Coordinates of C-alpha atoms and ligand atoms in Angstrom, one line a residue:
M722 CA -24.0 -14.3 32.0
A723 CA -20.3 -14.4 30.7
A724 CA -19.6 -15.4 27.2
L725 CA -17.3 -18.0 28.4
N726 CA -18.0 -20.0 31.5
F727 CA -15.3 -22.4 32.5
T728 CA -14.9 -24.4 35.7
S729 CA -12.0 -26.5 37.0
S730 CA -13.6 -29.5 35.2
N731 CA -13.0 -27.9 31.9
S732 CA -9.3 -27.5 32.6
I733 CA -7.0 -29.7 30.6
A734 CA -3.7 -28.2 31.5
N735 CA -1.9 -26.1 34.1
V736 CA 0.5 -23.3 33.5
F737 CA 4.0 -24.3 33.9
S738 CA 6.3 -21.5 32.8
V739 CA 5.4 -17.9 32.0
D740 CA 7.2 -15.4 29.9
T741 CA 6.0 -12.0 28.7
G742 CA 3.3 -13.0 26.2
I743 CA 4.2 -16.7 26.1
V744 CA 3.0 -19.4 28.3
F745 CA 3.9 -23.0 28.5
A746 CA 1.3 -25.4 30.1
K747 CA 1.6 -29.0 31.1
V748 CA -1.2 -31.2 29.7
N749 CA -2.1 -33.9 32.1
D750 CA -4.1 -36.4 29.9
L751 CA -2.7 -37.7 26.7
D752 CA -6.1 -37.9 25.2
E753 CA -6.7 -34.2 25.8
L754 CA -3.4 -33.5 24.3
R755 CA -4.2 -35.4 21.1
R756 CA -7.4 -33.4 20.7
L757 CA -5.6 -30.0 20.7
Q758 CA -4.6 -28.3 17.6
V759 CA -2.1 -25.6 16.7
N760 CA -3.7 -22.2 16.4
Q761 CA -6.6 -23.3 18.6
L762 CA -7.9 -20.7 21.0
I763 CA -7.2 -21.3 24.6
A764 CA -8.6 -19.4 27.6
I765 CA -6.4 -19.2 30.7
Q766 CA -7.5 -18.4 34.2
S767 CA -6.4 -15.0 35.2
S768 CA -4.9 -13.8 38.5
K769 CA -7.6 -11.1 38.4
A770 CA -11.2 -12.0 39.0
G771 CA -13.6 -11.4 36.2
Q772 CA -10.9 -11.9 33.5
L773 CA -9.7 -14.7 31.3
Q774 CA -6.5 -14.5 29.4
I775 CA -6.9 -15.6 25.8
G776 CA -4.2 -17.2 23.8
L777 CA -3.4 -19.2 20.7
I778 CA -1.7 -22.6 20.8
N779 CA 1.6 -22.3 19.1
K780 CA 3.2 -25.6 19.6
I781 CA 2.1 -29.0 21.0
T782 CA 4.7 -31.4 22.2
R783 CA 4.4 -34.9 23.5
K784 CA 6.9 -36.1 26.0
A785 CA 9.6 -38.0 24.2
I786 CA 9.1 -41.6 25.1
D787 CA 12.7 -42.7 25.1
L788 CA 13.7 -39.7 27.1
D789 CA 16.2 -40.5 29.8
T790 CA 13.9 -40.2 32.8
S791 CA 16.7 -39.0 35.2
L792 CA 16.4 -35.7 33.3
D793 CA 12.9 -35.2 34.8
D794 CA 14.4 -34.1 38.0
E795 CA 16.6 -31.3 36.7
I796 CA 14.6 -29.5 34.0
E797 CA 17.0 -27.3 32.0
E798 CA 16.0 -23.8 31.1
T799 CA 16.0 -24.1 27.5
D800 CA 12.8 -24.7 25.5
I801 CA 14.1 -27.8 23.8
S802 CA 14.9 -29.8 26.9
L803 CA 11.6 -28.5 28.5
L804 CA 9.7 -29.6 25.5
N805 CA 11.1 -33.1 25.5
S806 CA 10.3 -33.7 29.1
E807 CA 6.6 -33.1 29.3
N808 CA 3.4 -33.0 27.4
L809 CA 3.3 -29.4 26.7
I810 CA 1.6 -26.7 24.9
K811 CA 3.1 -23.3 24.0
V812 CA 0.5 -20.6 24.0
T813 CA 0.9 -17.1 22.6
L814 CA -1.2 -14.6 24.7
I815 CA -3.3 -12.3 22.5
G816 CA -5.6 -10.5 24.8
T817 CA -7.9 -10.4 27.7
L818 CA -11.7 -11.1 27.9
F819 CA -13.3 -9.0 30.6
D820 CA -16.7 -10.2 32.1
A821 CA -17.6 -6.5 32.3
I822 CA -16.0 -3.1 31.9
G823 CA -18.3 -0.4 33.2
T824 CA -21.8 -1.2 31.9
E825 CA -20.5 -3.2 29.0
T826 CA -20.4 -7.0 29.5
D827 CA -18.1 -9.4 27.8
V828 CA -15.4 -7.1 26.4
F829 CA -12.3 -8.4 24.6
K830 CA -9.1 -6.2 24.7
R831 CA -5.8 -6.8 23.0
T832 CA -4.1 -5.7 26.1
I833 CA -2.3 -8.2 28.5
D834 CA -1.7 -6.4 31.7
S835 CA -1.5 -9.4 33.9
V836 CA 0.0 -12.7 33.1
P837 CA -1.3 -15.9 34.3
E838 CA 0.0 -17.4 37.5
I839 CA 1.9 -20.6 37.7
D840 CA -0.5 -23.7 37.9
A841 CA -3.4 -21.5 36.4
E842 CA -5.9 -23.5 34.7
C843 CA -6.2 -23.7 30.9
Y844 CA -9.5 -24.3 29.1
P845 CA -9.6 -25.2 25.4
M846 CA -12.2 -23.4 23.4
R847 CA -14.4 -25.7 21.3
G848 CA -17.6 -25.4 19.3
S849 CA -20.0 -23.2 21.0
D850 CA -17.2 -21.5 23.1
I851 CA -15.6 -20.4 19.9
T852 CA -18.9 -19.1 18.5
S853 CA -19.7 -17.1 21.5
F854 CA -16.3 -15.7 21.9
M855 CA -16.2 -14.7 18.2
S856 CA -19.6 -12.9 18.5
T857 CA -18.0 -11.0 21.5
I858 CA -15.3 -10.0 19.2
S859 CA -17.5 -9.0 16.4
R860 CA -19.8 -7.0 18.6
T861 CA -16.9 -4.8 19.7
A862 CA -15.7 -4.4 16.2
T863 CA -19.1 -3.5 14.7
E864 CA -19.7 -0.3 16.5
A865 CA -19.2 1.7 13.3
E866 CA -22.5 2.3 11.5
K867 CA -21.3 0.3 8.4
P868 CA -18.5 -2.0 9.8
L869 CA -15.7 -3.2 7.5
N870 CA -16.4 -7.0 7.0
I871 CA -13.7 -8.7 5.2
G872 CA -14.7 -12.3 5.5
S873 CA -15.0 -15.0 8.1
Y874 CA -12.6 -16.5 10.7
S875 CA -10.9 -19.8 9.6
I876 CA -11.5 -21.2 13.0
D877 CA -15.2 -20.5 12.8
E878 CA -16.8 -20.1 9.4
N879 CA -20.0 -18.7 11.0
A880 CA -18.3 -15.9 12.7
D881 CA -17.9 -12.7 10.5
A882 CA -14.5 -11.1 10.7
Y883 CA -14.5 -7.3 11.0
L884 CA -11.6 -4.9 10.8
D885 CA -11.5 -1.5 12.5
G886 CA -11.7 0.8 9.6
D887 CA -10.2 3.7 11.4
K888 CA -7.2 1.8 12.6
L889 CA -6.6 0.1 9.3
F890 CA -6.4 3.3 7.2
Q891 CA -4.8 5.6 9.9
R892 CA -1.5 4.0 10.3
H893 CA -0.9 2.4 6.9
A894 CA -1.4 -1.3 6.1
V895 CA 0.2 -3.9 4.0
V896 CA -1.4 -6.6 1.7
V897 CA 1.1 -9.2 0.7
G898 CA 1.0 -12.7 -0.9
S899 CA 2.6 -14.6 -3.7
T900 CA 1.1 -14.2 -7.2
G901 CA -2.4 -15.5 -7.5
S902 CA -2.9 -15.7 -3.7
G903 CA -5.8 -13.3 -3.7
K904 CA -4.4 -9.8 -3.0
S905 CA -6.2 -8.0 -5.8
W906 CA -9.5 -9.7 -4.7
C907 CA -8.8 -8.6 -1.1
V908 CA -8.3 -5.0 -2.3
A909 CA -11.6 -5.4 -4.2
R910 CA -13.3 -6.6 -1.0
L911 CA -12.1 -3.4 0.9
V912 CA -12.8 -1.1 -2.0
E913 CA -16.3 -2.1 -2.6
Q914 CA -17.2 -1.5 1.0
I915 CA -15.3 1.8 1.1
A916 CA -17.5 2.8 -1.9
D917 CA -20.6 2.2 0.0
L918 CA -19.8 4.8 2.6
D919 CA -21.3 8.2 2.4
N920 CA -18.2 10.3 1.7
P921 CA -15.3 7.9 1.0
N922 CA -12.0 9.1 -0.4
C923 CA -9.4 6.9 -1.8
I924 CA -7.2 6.4 -4.8
L925 CA -6.1 3.0 -6.3
F926 CA -3.1 3.0 -8.4
D927 CA -3.9 0.5 -11.0
I928 CA -0.7 -0.6 -12.7
H929 CA -2.0 -3.4 -15.1
G930 CA -5.5 -2.0 -15.8
E931 CA -6.9 -4.9 -13.6
Y932 CA -9.4 -2.7 -11.8
S933 CA -10.4 -0.6 -14.9
T934 CA -12.6 -3.1 -16.6
E935 CA -16.4 -3.3 -16.9
D936 CA -16.5 -5.8 -14.1
F937 CA -15.1 -3.4 -11.5
K938 CA -17.8 -0.8 -11.8
K939 CA -20.2 0.3 -9.2
D940 CA -21.6 3.5 -7.7
G941 CA -19.0 5.2 -5.6
I942 CA -16.1 4.2 -7.9
S943 CA -14.9 6.4 -10.7
H944 CA -12.2 5.4 -13.2
F945 CA -9.5 7.6 -14.6
R946 CA -6.6 6.9 -16.9
I947 CA -3.4 8.7 -17.7
A948 CA -3.9 10.2 -21.2
N949 CA -2.5 7.9 -24.0
P950 CA -1.3 9.2 -27.3
S951 CA -4.7 8.9 -28.9
D952 CA -6.2 11.0 -26.1
L953 CA -4.1 14.0 -26.6
E954 CA -6.2 15.8 -29.1
K955 CA -9.4 15.4 -27.0
E956 CA -10.9 18.5 -25.5
Q957 CA -12.1 18.6 -21.8
K958 CA -10.0 15.7 -20.8
L959 CA -10.7 16.0 -17.1
S960 CA -14.4 15.8 -17.3
N961 CA -13.9 12.7 -19.6
N962 CA -11.8 11.1 -16.9
I963 CA -8.6 11.4 -18.8
L964 CA -5.7 12.7 -16.7
M965 CA -2.9 14.9 -17.9
L966 CA -0.1 15.6 -15.6
P967 CA 1.5 18.7 -17.2
Y968 CA 5.2 19.2 -16.8
W969 CA 4.7 22.3 -14.8
L970 CA 3.6 20.2 -11.9
L971 CA 7.2 18.7 -11.7
T972 CA 9.6 20.0 -9.2
Y973 CA 13.0 21.1 -10.2
E974 CA 14.5 17.9 -9.0
E975 CA 11.9 15.8 -10.9
M976 CA 12.5 17.7 -14.1
L977 CA 16.2 17.3 -13.9
A978 CA 15.9 13.6 -13.0
M979 CA 14.2 13.2 -16.4
L980 CA 16.4 15.5 -18.4
L981 CA 19.8 15.9 -17.0
D982 CA 22.7 13.5 -17.8
R983 CA 24.8 14.0 -14.7
S984 CA 27.9 12.5 -16.4
D985 CA 27.9 15.4 -18.9
N986 CA 30.6 17.9 -18.2
N987 CA 28.2 20.8 -18.7
A988 CA 25.5 19.3 -16.4
P989 CA 25.9 22.1 -13.7
N990 CA 25.6 24.8 -16.3
Q991 CA 22.7 23.2 -17.8
A992 CA 20.8 22.8 -14.5
M993 CA 21.7 26.4 -13.5
L994 CA 20.5 27.9 -16.8
F995 CA 17.3 25.7 -16.9
S996 CA 16.3 26.6 -13.4
R997 CA 16.8 30.3 -14.2
A998 CA 14.7 30.1 -17.3
V999 CA 11.9 28.2 -15.5
T1000 CA 11.8 30.5 -12.6
E1001 CA 11.7 33.5 -15.1
N1002 CA 8.9 32.0 -17.2
K1003 CA 6.9 31.1 -14.1
R1004 CA 7.3 34.7 -13.0
N1005 CA 6.1 35.9 -16.4
F1006 CA 3.1 33.8 -16.2
L1007 CA 2.1 35.0 -12.8
E1008 CA 2.6 38.7 -14.0
K1009 CA 0.5 38.2 -17.0
N1010 CA -2.3 36.7 -14.8
S1011 CA -1.9 39.4 -12.1
E1012 CA -1.3 36.8 -9.4
N1013 CA 0.4 39.3 -7.2
E1014 CA 0.0 37.5 -3.9
I1015 CA 1.8 34.5 -5.3
L1016 CA 4.3 36.5 -7.2
G1017 CA 6.0 37.5 -3.9
S1018 CA 6.7 34.1 -2.5
F1019 CA 6.7 31.4 -5.3
T1020 CA 9.7 29.2 -5.9
I1021 CA 11.0 27.1 -8.8
D1022 CA 9.1 24.1 -7.3
S1023 CA 5.7 25.9 -7.0
P1024 CA 3.2 24.3 -9.3
V1025 CA 2.7 27.4 -11.5
P1026 CA 2.3 26.9 -15.1
Y1027 CA 5.0 28.1 -17.7
E1028 CA 5.6 27.8 -21.3
L1029 CA 8.2 25.1 -22.0
D1030 CA 8.7 26.4 -25.5
K1031 CA 9.7 29.7 -24.2
V1032 CA 12.2 28.0 -21.9
I1033 CA 13.7 26.0 -24.8
E1034 CA 13.9 29.2 -26.9
E1035 CA 15.9 31.0 -24.2
L1036 CA 18.2 28.0 -23.7
E1037 CA 18.7 27.9 -27.5
N1038 CA 19.7 31.6 -27.5
K1039 CA 22.3 30.9 -24.8
D1040 CA 23.6 27.9 -26.8
T1041 CA 24.2 29.9 -29.9
E1042 CA 25.0 33.2 -28.4
R1043 CA 27.8 35.2 -29.9
V1044 CA 29.1 38.2 -27.8
D1045 CA 31.5 41.1 -28.5
G1046 CA 35.1 40.4 -27.8
A1047 CA 38.3 42.3 -28.0
R1048 CA 38.8 41.2 -31.6
G1049 CA 35.2 41.2 -32.9
K1050 CA 32.4 38.6 -32.1
K1051 CA 33.2 35.5 -30.1
N1052 CA 31.2 32.7 -28.7
G1053 CA 29.1 33.4 -25.6
P1054 CA 30.0 31.8 -22.3
Y1055 CA 27.5 29.0 -22.7
H1056 CA 28.0 28.5 -26.5
G1057 CA 27.4 24.8 -27.4
K1058 CA 27.2 23.9 -23.7
L1059 CA 23.4 23.3 -23.8
T1060 CA 23.0 21.4 -27.0
R1061 CA 22.7 18.0 -25.5
F1062 CA 20.3 19.1 -22.8
I1063 CA 18.1 20.8 -25.4
Q1064 CA 18.2 17.8 -27.6
R1065 CA 17.1 15.6 -24.6
L1066 CA 14.3 18.0 -23.7
Q1067 CA 13.0 18.1 -27.2
A1068 CA 13.1 14.4 -27.7
K1069 CA 11.0 14.1 -24.5
Q1070 CA 8.6 16.8 -25.7
Q1071 CA 8.0 15.0 -29.0
D1072 CA 7.7 11.5 -27.4
K1073 CA 4.0 10.7 -27.8
R1074 CA 4.1 8.3 -24.9
L1075 CA 4.9 11.2 -22.7
G1076 CA 2.2 13.3 -24.2
F1077 CA 0.4 13.5 -20.8
L1078 CA 3.3 15.4 -19.5
F1079 CA 4.3 17.6 -22.5
D1080 CA 1.7 17.9 -25.0
V1081 CA -0.2 20.5 -22.9
N1082 CA -2.9 22.7 -24.4
D1083 CA -4.0 26.1 -23.2
D1084 CA -6.7 24.6 -21.0
E1085 CA -4.0 22.7 -19.1
L1086 CA -1.9 25.9 -18.7
R1087 CA -4.2 27.7 -16.4
M1088 CA -3.7 28.4 -12.7
K1089 CA -7.3 27.0 -12.1
W1090 CA -6.4 23.7 -13.8
L1091 CA -4.7 22.4 -10.7
E1092 CA -7.8 23.0 -8.6
E1093 CA -10.0 21.3 -11.1
F1094 CA -7.7 18.4 -11.1
C1095 CA -7.7 18.0 -7.4
N1096 CA -11.4 18.3 -7.3
F1097 CA -11.6 15.3 -9.4
L1098 CA -9.0 13.2 -7.4
M1099 CA -9.3 14.4 -3.9
K1100 CA -12.9 15.2 -3.2
G1101 CA -14.6 12.7 -0.9
D1102 CA -18.0 12.3 -2.2
Q1103 CA -20.7 9.6 -2.5
K1104 CA -20.6 9.1 -6.3
N1105 CA -17.0 9.1 -6.9
G1106 CA -15.2 8.5 -3.6
V1107 CA -13.0 5.8 -4.9
K1108 CA -10.8 6.9 -7.8
V1109 CA -9.1 4.2 -9.8
I1110 CA -6.3 5.5 -11.9
D1111 CA -5.1 3.3 -14.7
F1112 CA -1.3 3.6 -15.3
S1113 CA -1.0 0.6 -17.6
E1114 CA -0.1 2.8 -20.6
V1115 CA 2.7 4.8 -18.8
P1116 CA 6.2 3.9 -20.0
S1117 CA 7.7 1.7 -17.3
D1118 CA 10.9 3.6 -17.0
I1119 CA 9.1 6.7 -15.7
L1120 CA 6.3 4.9 -13.9
P1121 CA 7.9 5.5 -10.4
L1122 CA 8.1 9.3 -11.2
I1123 CA 4.6 9.6 -12.4
I1124 CA 3.0 7.7 -9.6
S1125 CA 4.9 9.5 -7.0
L1126 CA 4.0 12.7 -8.7
V1127 CA 0.3 12.1 -8.1
A1128 CA 1.0 11.0 -4.6
R1129 CA 3.1 14.0 -3.9
I1130 CA 0.5 16.5 -5.3
I1131 CA -2.2 14.8 -3.1
F1132 CA 0.1 14.8 0.0
S1133 CA 1.1 18.5 -0.4
V1134 CA -2.4 19.7 -1.1
Q1135 CA -3.5 17.8 2.0
Q1136 CA -0.6 19.1 4.0
W1137 CA -1.6 22.8 3.1
T1138 CA -5.3 22.2 3.9
K1139 CA -6.3 23.5 7.3
G1140 CA -6.9 20.7 9.8
E1141 CA -10.4 21.3 10.2
N1142 CA -11.1 21.3 6.4
R1143 CA -9.1 18.1 5.8
H1144 CA -10.9 15.0 4.4
P1145 CA -8.8 11.8 5.0
I1146 CA -7.6 10.1 1.9
S1147 CA -6.1 6.7 1.5
L1148 CA -3.6 5.6 -1.4
F1149 CA -3.8 2.0 -2.5
C1150 CA -0.4 1.1 -4.0
D1151 CA -0.9 -2.1 -5.9
E1152 CA 2.3 -3.6 -7.2
A1153 CA 4.3 -1.4 -4.8
H1154 CA 7.7 -3.1 -5.4
L1155 CA 7.7 -1.4 -8.8
Y1156 CA 7.7 2.1 -7.5
I1157 CA 8.6 1.8 -3.8
P1158 CA 11.6 -0.4 -4.2
E1159 CA 14.0 -1.5 -1.5
K1160 CA 17.0 -2.2 -3.7
N1161 CA 19.6 0.5 -3.7
V1162 CA 18.1 2.6 -6.5
T1163 CA 20.8 4.1 -8.7
D1164 CA 18.6 6.2 -11.1
S1165 CA 17.4 9.5 -9.9
I1166 CA 13.9 8.9 -11.2
S1167 CA 13.3 6.0 -8.8
Q1168 CA 15.0 7.8 -5.9
I1169 CA 12.7 10.7 -6.2
G1170 CA 9.7 8.6 -6.3
L1171 CA 10.8 6.8 -3.2
N1172 CA 11.4 10.0 -1.2
T1173 CA 7.8 11.0 -1.7
F1174 CA 6.5 7.6 -0.5
E1175 CA 8.9 7.5 2.5
R1176 CA 7.7 10.9 3.5
I1177 CA 4.0 9.9 3.3
A1178 CA 4.8 6.7 5.3
K1179 CA 6.4 8.8 8.0
E1180 CA 4.2 11.9 8.1
G1181 CA 1.0 10.9 6.3
R1182 CA -0.9 10.0 9.4
K1183 CA -0.7 13.6 10.7
Y1184 CA -2.3 14.9 7.6
G1185 CA -4.8 12.2 7.1
V1186 CA -3.1 10.5 4.2
G1187 CA -2.9 6.6 4.6
L1188 CA -1.1 4.1 2.5
I1189 CA -2.1 0.5 1.6
V1190 CA 1.0 -1.1 0.3
I1191 CA 0.2 -4.1 -1.9
S1192 CA 2.9 -6.4 -3.2
Q1193 CA 3.8 -9.9 -4.1
R1194 CA 7.4 -9.3 -3.1
P1195 CA 7.6 -7.7 0.3
S1196 CA 11.2 -8.2 0.3
E1197 CA 11.6 -5.9 -2.6
V1198 CA 9.5 -3.2 -1.0
N1199 CA 11.2 -0.3 0.8
K1200 CA 11.9 -1.2 4.4
T1201 CA 11.3 2.3 5.8
V1202 CA 7.9 2.4 4.2
M1203 CA 7.1 -1.1 5.3
S1204 CA 8.1 -0.6 8.9
Q1205 CA 5.7 2.3 9.2
C1206 CA 2.8 0.0 8.5
N1207 CA 0.8 -1.2 11.4
N1208 CA -1.6 -3.7 10.0
F1209 CA -0.6 -6.8 7.9
I1210 CA -2.9 -8.8 5.7
S1211 CA -0.7 -11.6 4.6
L1212 CA -2.0 -14.1 2.1
R1213 CA -0.1 -17.2 1.1
L1214 CA 3.7 -16.4 0.9
T1215 CA 5.9 -19.2 -0.3
N1216 CA 9.2 -17.3 -0.7
L1217 CA 11.4 -17.6 2.4
E1218 CA 12.9 -14.2 2.0
D1219 CA 9.5 -12.6 1.8
Q1220 CA 8.2 -14.5 4.8
S1221 CA 11.1 -13.4 6.9
V1222 CA 10.3 -9.8 6.0
I1223 CA 6.8 -10.0 7.4
K1224 CA 8.1 -12.0 10.4
R1225 CA 10.5 -9.3 11.3
L1226 CA 7.7 -6.6 11.2
L1227 CA 5.4 -8.5 13.6
P1228 CA 5.7 -8.2 17.3
D1229 CA 8.0 -11.0 18.8
N1230 CA 5.2 -12.9 20.5
L1231 CA 3.2 -13.3 17.3
S1232 CA 6.1 -14.4 15.0
G1233 CA 5.0 -18.0 15.7
L1234 CA 1.8 -17.3 13.8
T1235 CA 3.7 -16.7 10.6
D1236 CA 4.5 -20.3 10.2
V1237 CA 1.3 -20.7 8.4
M1238 CA 2.1 -18.2 5.8
P1239 CA 3.1 -20.9 3.1
I1240 CA 0.2 -23.1 3.7
L1241 CA -2.6 -20.7 3.6
D1242 CA -5.4 -21.3 1.1
I1243 CA -6.2 -19.0 -1.8
G1244 CA -8.0 -16.0 -0.4
E1245 CA -7.1 -17.0 3.1
A1246 CA -5.0 -14.3 5.0
L1247 CA -3.1 -14.0 8.3
V1248 CA -4.4 -10.7 9.6
V1249 CA -2.3 -9.0 12.3
G1250 CA -2.4 -5.4 13.6
D1251 CA -4.3 -2.9 15.6
A1252 CA -7.2 -3.1 13.1
S1253 CA -8.0 -6.6 13.9
L1254 CA -8.9 -7.6 17.5
L1255 CA -7.7 -11.1 17.0
P1256 CA -4.4 -11.9 15.2
T1257 CA -5.7 -14.8 13.2
R1258 CA -6.5 -16.4 9.9
I1259 CA -9.4 -15.0 8.0
N1260 CA -11.1 -16.3 4.8
I1261 CA -11.5 -13.2 2.7
A1262 CA -14.9 -13.2 1.3
E1263 CA -15.4 -13.0 -2.5
P1264 CA -15.9 -9.4 -3.7
E1265 CA -18.9 -8.6 -5.8
I1266 CA -16.9 -6.6 -8.1
K1267 CA -13.9 -8.5 -9.4
P1268 CA -10.5 -7.3 -10.7
S1269 CA -9.7 -8.9 -14.1
S1270 CA -6.7 -10.8 -12.9
A1271 CA -8.2 -14.1 -13.9
T1272 CA -5.6 -16.8 -14.3
V1273 CA -5.1 -18.1 -17.7
N1274 CA -5.7 -21.8 -18.2
F1275 CA -3.0 -22.8 -20.5
W1276 CA -3.8 -26.4 -20.9
Q1277 CA -7.5 -25.7 -21.5
E1278 CA -6.8 -22.9 -24.0
W1279 CA -4.4 -25.1 -25.8
G1280 CA -6.8 -27.8 -25.8
S1281 CA -9.9 -25.9 -27.2
D1282 CA -10.8 -26.0 -30.8
E1283 CA -11.4 -22.3 -31.0
I1284 CA -8.9 -19.4 -30.6
T1285 CA -9.5 -15.8 -30.3
Q1286 CA -6.0 -14.6 -30.9
D1287 CA -5.7 -11.1 -32.5
L1288 CA -2.2 -10.1 -33.4
E1289 CA -3.0 -7.5 -36.0
N1290 CA -4.7 -5.2 -33.4
A1291 CA -2.0 -5.9 -30.8
I1292 CA 0.6 -4.7 -33.1
K1293 CA -1.3 -1.7 -34.1
S1294 CA -1.7 -1.0 -30.4
L1295 CA 2.0 -1.4 -29.8
R1296 CA 2.7 1.1 -32.5
M1297 CA 0.1 3.5 -31.3
Q1298 CA 1.0 2.9 -27.7
S1299 CA -2.6 2.7 -26.7
K1300 CA -5.2 -0.1 -26.5
Ligands
ATP1258 N1 -11.1 -14.6 -1.5 C1 -11.1 -15.5 -2.5 N2 -12.0 -16.4 -2.7 C2 -12.0 -17.3 -3.7 N3 -11.1 -17.2 -4.7 C3 -10.2 -16.2 -4.7 C4 -10.1 -15.4 -3.6 N4 -9.1 -14.5 -3.8 C5 -8.6 -14.9 -5.0 N5 -9.2 -16.0 -5.6 C6 -8.9 -16.5 -6.8 O1 -7.6 -16.5 -7.2 C7 -7.3 -15.8 -8.3 C8 -6.2 -14.7 -8.2 O2 -6.4 -13.8 -7.3 P1 -5.7 -12.3 -7.3 O3 -5.9 -11.8 -8.7 O4 -6.4 -11.5 -6.3 O5 -4.2 -12.7 -7.1 P2 -3.1 -11.6 -6.7 O6 -2.6 -12.0 -5.4 O7 -3.6 -10.2 -6.9 O8 -2.1 -12.0 -7.9 P3 -1.0 -11.0 -8.5 O9 0.2 -10.9 -7.6 O10 -0.6 -11.9 -9.7 O11 -1.6 -9.8 -8.9 C9 -8.7 -15.0 -8.6 O12 -8.9 -14.9 -10.0 C10 -9.7 -16.1 -7.9 O13 -10.1 -17.0 -9.0
MG1259 MG1 -3.0 -8.6 -8.2

């Protein structure tokens, strides 16, 4: 028995005009027209037996009463005149329901390989039809052992909405919505289910420390933070979940982006001598540790430890060098040309806020350190599969560089892992507009960060690295990265510019769906993409673990007779640069 059984008596309209993916149907009875709603599901008789075409009502138009009836005879081609002349519905086709494929009955597919014929019957789905259709959908989507359930469909609260976890993470996804629309909760809903799997592997970049509170704890999630000034003295940082990112991980370009002032006349000399000194010191390190294999083929960008103090020493020598000349001693060729560069380097080195980069101890200057670091961040395992990294104490001017550094290390290690040994990893990029920006970036720090993410967006799929781009301003997120994303979870978006970005990324025939973006409820999302069988509205279920993004109630707080304000400690934290 098929999930949906319609006969001619259920038909309320007949197909009138067909386009690829869009169907206009004439509704004969005005009362039927009145009962229809935009976004309602419609089944349409297919030209093939055993199939129904499924679509969503996009537009409902009643015949304009005062329309000049003489026009009825010569209906023009344009939508407008067509819409004015009849009681019409415009339907976006979204898939096909098959009575059976092979031994499986009631199978819904997102393919539309035959379009309805003119005059085909249209059946509205109501009540029990919706429920049985939805259960068909869920059945196909729940084949995984632990299916990814994100909430329920807005059109039928009783039908659970599942996403295809493979497709969602394979080819990148986007979570967008205005501030307070429920993005972080949506992420929490995804993350808590990921954490329940046997060997999950993902990293969540936590920019504001929202996911790093007590409320966001459960088995399968581990929390790291980038070392703050008061962490620097601690031993065994990694095993205490404190992350250092030693300067020797930075590539030549990344290092120069931080240190070089390109407007300085001596910039080329500075860059050249710096690169020479770094290469030399990396070589020394490898020799001292008898890393003969690596010695033959390392480059300046290889993540090999070196002593920065030695590099500074060598640069200082060049900067003050005196050489023999025809008439006694004279200044060396680089005399005084490196002073500004050395000063900048030393200033960074002494900046406590950058201690996680430069205040490196012997433990962090070992070859093995990188392996231990990756073991913490990239191992898929049951207890610590989801890694939340708190970046809230990283200075905002270098945030793009630091996040992309972590992303780049993960991507490169993954790239150099043999295919059969690779465990897929997903990067959740919250507040992505901050470090994957669209604006023409002028500073080299942001540019370098961007290159890394563009690369992951384009090539990540091949190496099992997926991106989840989360932002309240999709129009400020890099277009190249966005255009590589195949799944969209769009919560309420009020800004026109942001809406149009999402509209442009959706397939043409679905762009009508996006009209609901500004009127979605909190926690309600328009979900489109290959991970979702049905492009539709979903009420995202409340996560068990909650990010601490709680909205402040100004009026209530101002009206209460108790206040818990603590300025003294705030100022102390500001001075110490740690909470
Ligand atoms: N699925 C949901 N069900 C019920 N309430 C929700 C849901 N999602 C969000 N909310 C409510 O909205 C508030 C804000 O949600 P959230 O922090 O996820 O917003 P956001 O989109 O991440 O905002 P921002 O861009 O400022 O980070 C939550 O504290 C919660 O009260
Ligand atoms: Mg948020």
